[in-house]
Amino acid sequence: MALRWCKRHLGVNKRKKFEPIWNIVKGYGDNDCGAYDADDNEIWIYWDQCENVRELIATCIHEWTHQLQPCRSKYKKWKGSYNKHPLEVEAYAAEALYTSPCWKDIKGKENRS
C-alpha cells in the first residue's frame, strides 16, 4: 500500500522506459530494509528487516525517492560518505516529510488490500 501511495502522491520517473518493479521479500542477512536497482528500475523491500510499520513505510518512501532520482548518472560518481551523498540526503528528507501523511492515508486499510 505504501508503494502505491508513493506512485499516486510522488509520481513516477518519466525518464524510465517502464514503471518500477516492486520486490517485497524476506531479507538475506544484512540489516538493510530496502534497495533500489537503477539499472533494472527495481525497488527491493526487505519486510522482515523493518522493525515496525513506520520503518517499512519510510523504507518504501526512501527507495521510491531513489526511483525518481538520476541514480544511474549521479550515484556512483560520489566520493564522500554514504550518509552525506546528496541523493541519500534527499531520500531521507522525503522519508521525514512523507512517512506520517502516508501512514495517515493507509492506516486502517492495511488488511483490506
Backbone as CSV, one residue per row, in Angstrom:
resi,resn,N_x,N_y,N_z,CA_x,CA_y,CA_z,C_x,C_y,C_z
1,MET,0.822,-1.193,0.000,0.000,0.000,0.000,0.867,1.259,0.000
2,ALA,1.979,1.197,0.717,2.857,2.373,0.777,3.460,2.668,-0.596
3,LEU,3.818,1.636,-1.330,4.376,1.866,-2.663,3.321,2.414,-3.616
4,ARG,2.087,1.939,-3.498,1.006,2.515,-4.316,0.778,3.974,-3.932
5,TRP,0.874,4.278,-2.635,0.730,5.658,-2.160,1.825,6.524,-2.791
6,CYS,3.040,6.018,-2.812,4.153,6.771,-3.414,3.891,7.056,-4.887
7,LYS,3.426,6.063,-5.600,3.140,6.251,-7.024,2.099,7.338,-7.218
8,ARG,1.035,7.293,-6.422,-0.054,8.262,-6.530,0.377,9.665,-6.121
9,HIS,1.156,9.791,-5.051,1.469,11.099,-4.488,2.818,11.675,-4.910
10,LEU,3.772,10.828,-5.248,5.109,11.305,-5.609,5.399,11.189,-7.099
11,GLY,4.627,10.372,-7.793,4.797,10.240,-9.232,5.812,9.184,-9.616
12,VAL,5.988,9.034,-10.912,6.891,8.036,-11.483,7.918,8.751,-12.336
13,ASN,9.113,8.229,-12.362,10.188,8.789,-13.163,9.848,8.614,-14.653
14,LYS,9.606,9.709,-15.330,9.214,9.658,-16.752,10.397,9.338,-17.675
15,ARG,11.620,9.438,-17.154,12.802,9.126,-17.982,12.991,7.629,-18.169
16,LYS,12.349,6.848,-17.328,12.479,5.394,-17.421,11.538,4.865,-18.494
17,LYS,11.907,3.759,-19.103,11.089,3.162,-20.149,9.872,2.413,-19.570
18,PHE,9.949,2.046,-18.293,8.843,1.337,-17.654,8.797,1.715,-16.177
19,GLU,7.634,1.524,-15.576,7.465,1.832,-14.162,8.318,0.882,-13.322
20,PRO,8.653,1.290,-12.111,9.493,0.429,-11.282,8.805,-0.883,-10.931
21,ILE,9.618,-1.900,-10.814,9.150,-3.210,-10.382,9.348,-3.273,-8.871
22,TRP,8.350,-3.723,-8.153,8.423,-3.820,-6.699,8.702,-5.266,-6.321
23,ASN,9.686,-5.450,-5.478,10.006,-6.765,-4.936,9.926,-6.655,-3.418
24,ILE,8.959,-7.313,-2.830,8.788,-7.284,-1.387,9.097,-8.696,-0.897
25,VAL,10.273,-8.837,-0.308,10.793,-10.165,0.013,11.422,-10.179,1.403
26,LYS,11.712,-11.372,1.861,12.446,-11.537,3.106,13.908,-11.174,2.846
27,GLY,14.534,-10.507,3.809,15.926,-10.092,3.666,16.873,-11.273,3.605
28,TYR,18.128,-10.980,3.302,19.094,-12.063,3.120,20.319,-11.925,4.016
29,GLY,20.175,-11.312,5.172,21.272,-11.343,6.120,21.792,-10.004,6.608
30,ASP,21.867,-9.007,5.750,22.338,-7.709,6.245,21.167,-6.974,6.897
31,ASN,21.393,-5.778,7.361,20.337,-5.054,8.071,19.599,-4.052,7.202
32,ASP,19.855,-4.059,5.920,19.169,-3.119,5.042,17.682,-3.457,4.964
33,CYS,16.869,-2.411,4.986,15.416,-2.596,4.855,14.975,-2.523,3.402
34,GLY,15.817,-1.945,2.551,15.441,-1.812,1.153,16.621,-1.445,0.282
35,ALA,16.371,-1.471,-1.013,17.389,-1.104,-2.000,16.684,-0.703,-3.287
36,TYR,17.409,0.065,-4.088,16.899,0.419,-5.410,17.953,0.049,-6.438
37,ASP,17.570,-0.699,-7.437,18.449,-1.084,-8.533,18.111,-0.194,-9.725
38,ALA,18.951,0.804,-9.955,18.693,1.781,-11.017,18.798,1.169,-12.407
39,ASP,19.662,0.191,-12.572,19.825,-0.426,-13.893,18.568,-1.162,-14.337
40,ASP,17.921,-1.857,-13.408,16.719,-2.624,-13.733,15.430,-1.927,-13.292
41,ASN,15.553,-0.731,-12.692,14.419,0.030,-12.180,13.559,-0.835,-11.262
42,GLU,14.241,-1.449,-10.272,13.573,-2.324,-9.312,13.748,-1.796,-7.899
43,ILE,12.668,-1.793,-7.159,12.675,-1.441,-5.746,12.582,-2.743,-4.965
44,TRP,13.508,-2.920,-4.030,13.533,-4.102,-3.176,13.200,-3.678,-1.752
45,ILE,12.170,-4.253,-1.180,11.787,-4.001,0.204,11.954,-5.312,0.969
46,TYR,12.804,-5.290,1.990,13.056,-6.463,2.826,12.218,-6.315,4.101
47,TRP,10.990,-6.772,4.003,9.994,-6.539,5.039,10.424,-7.024,6.417
48,ASP,11.136,-8.130,6.491,11.496,-8.679,7.798,12.637,-7.913,8.476
49,GLN,13.303,-7.031,7.743,14.383,-6.231,8.319,13.835,-4.966,8.994
50,CYS,12.598,-4.604,8.699,11.984,-3.406,9.272,11.437,-3.736,10.659
51,GLU,11.729,-2.869,11.607,11.320,-3.120,12.996,9.831,-2.912,13.233
52,ASN,9.205,-2.049,12.419,7.787,-1.755,12.618,7.206,-1.201,11.319
53,VAL,5.920,-0.937,11.332,5.231,-0.459,10.131,5.780,0.904,9.703
54,ARG,6.081,1.757,10.650,6.620,3.079,10.320,7.933,2.957,9.533
55,GLU,8.805,2.062,9.965,10.072,1.872,9.251,9.835,1.260,7.866
56,LEU,8.862,0.387,7.759,8.515,-0.190,6.464,8.032,0.895,5.500
57,ILE,7.160,1.773,5.978,6.663,2.874,5.146,7.796,3.819,4.776
58,ALA,8.631,4.170,5.744,9.758,5.067,5.479,10.702,4.463,4.435
59,THR,10.910,3.162,4.504,11.770,2.484,3.531,11.162,2.545,2.137
60,CYS,9.864,2.317,2.037,9.198,2.414,0.732,9.364,3.814,0.152
61,ILE,9.184,4.826,0.963,9.327,6.216,0.501,10.768,6.498,0.112
62,HIS,11.713,6.040,0.908,13.133,6.252,0.627,13.509,5.647,-0.729
63,GLU,13.160,4.390,-0.927,13.538,3.711,-2.181,12.758,4.280,-3.364
64,TRP,11.504,4.666,-3.143,10.732,5.290,-4.223,11.394,6.600,-4.646
65,THR,11.894,7.351,-3.691,12.585,8.607,-3.999,13.781,8.338,-4.893
66,HIS,14.522,7.270,-4.621,15.657,6.928,-5.495,15.180,6.654,-6.923
67,GLN,14.013,6.063,-7.060,13.451,5.788,-8.387,13.226,7.086,-9.159
68,LEU,12.969,8.161,-8.448,12.732,9.458,-9.090,14.033,10.201,-9.422
69,GLN,15.119,9.799,-8.816,16.397,10.499,-8.954,17.214,9.974,-10.144
70,PRO,18.193,10.771,-10.584,19.085,10.309,-11.664,20.213,9.434,-11.106
71,CYS,19.852,8.313,-10.510,20.834,7.460,-9.833,21.894,6.887,-10.773
72,ARG,21.513,6.506,-11.967,22.489,5.891,-12.880,23.591,6.862,-13.260
73,SER,23.277,8.140,-13.380,24.296,9.101,-13.808,25.008,9.787,-12.647
74,LYS,24.398,9.828,-11.461,24.972,10.619,-10.366,25.442,9.815,-9.159
75,TYR,24.890,8.638,-8.942,25.148,7.967,-7.676,26.595,7.498,-7.526
76,LYS,27.120,6.837,-8.509,28.450,6.225,-8.390,29.595,7.233,-8.474
77,LYS,29.321,8.432,-8.912,30.370,9.450,-9.031,30.747,10.056,-7.690
78,TRP,29.925,9.873,-6.688,30.141,10.456,-5.362,31.344,9.802,-4.677
79,LYS,32.204,10.613,-4.103,33.395,10.099,-3.429,33.299,10.198,-1.908
80,GLY,32.264,10.859,-1.392,32.122,11.038,0.050,31.410,9.870,0.712
81,SER,30.995,10.085,1.951,30.339,9.029,2.715,28.891,8.831,2.248
82,TYR,28.394,7.639,2.506,27.030,7.260,2.117,25.999,8.237,2.670
83,ASN,26.076,8.530,3.965,25.063,9.374,4.605,25.096,10.824,4.142
84,LYS,26.179,11.248,3.517,26.269,12.633,3.035,26.047,12.747,1.533
85,HIS,25.807,11.615,0.888,25.532,11.641,-0.550,24.262,12.464,-0.778
86,PRO,24.284,13.412,-1.700,23.105,14.266,-1.927,21.822,13.489,-2.240
87,LEU,21.925,12.375,-2.941,20.728,11.591,-3.251,20.203,10.877,-2.009
88,GLU,21.090,10.464,-1.115,20.660,9.861,0.150,20.038,10.916,1.062
89,VAL,20.642,12.095,1.112,20.093,13.186,1.918,18.675,13.504,1.460
90,GLU,18.477,13.555,0.158,17.142,13.822,-0.389,16.165,12.695,-0.039
91,ALA,16.615,11.451,-0.114,15.742,10.314,0.187,15.363,10.296,1.669
92,TYR,16.310,10.620,2.551,15.996,10.692,3.983,15.051,11.859,4.279
93,ALA,15.211,12.951,3.571,14.303,14.096,3.747,12.886,13.720,3.308
94,ALA,12.770,12.955,2.224,11.456,12.506,1.758,10.806,11.592,2.794
95,GLU,11.595,10.714,3.412,11.077,9.866,4.495,10.458,10.727,5.588
96,ALA,11.228,11.729,6.022,10.776,12.597,7.116,9.504,13.352,6.746
97,LEU,9.409,13.768,5.501,8.283,14.570,5.048,7.021,13.737,4.796
98,TYR,7.169,12.547,4.252,6.010,11.804,3.761,5.586,10.589,4.577
99,THR,6.385,10.131,5.520,6.010,8.924,6.265,4.698,9.109,7.022
100,SER,4.561,10.196,7.749,3.318,10.414,8.515,2.095,10.582,7.616
101,PRO,2.160,11.406,6.550,0.985,11.507,5.669,0.611,10.169,5.011
102,CYS,1.613,9.398,4.629,1.337,8.092,4.022,0.647,7.184,5.032
103,TRP,1.191,7.093,6.245,0.603,6.246,7.270,-0.812,6.691,7.587
104,LYS,-1.036,7.992,7.652,-2.378,8.519,7.924,-3.371,8.069,6.851
105,ASP,-2.943,8.087,5.588,-3.828,7.702,4.485,-4.123,6.200,4.440
106,ILE,-3.156,5.381,4.822,-3.356,3.935,4.670,-3.739,3.226,5.973
107,LYS,-3.587,3.893,7.112,-3.881,3.258,8.394,-5.343,2.813,8.435
108,GLY,-5.532,1.611,8.885,-6.880,1.043,8.966,-7.284,0.316,7.695
109,LYS,-6.549,0.534,6.624,-6.848,-0.125,5.347,-5.869,-1.257,5.080
110,GLU,-4.860,-1.411,5.932,-3.758,-2.322,5.655,-4.168,-3.783,5.531
111,ASN,-5.267,-4.171,6.089,-5.702,-5.571,5.974,-6.737,-5.773,4.879
112,ARG,-7.005,-4.723,4.112,-8.030,-4.818,3.056,-7.452,-4.784,1.654
113,SER,-6.135,-4.787,1.499,-5.615,-4.702,0.117,-4.874,-5.927,-0.308
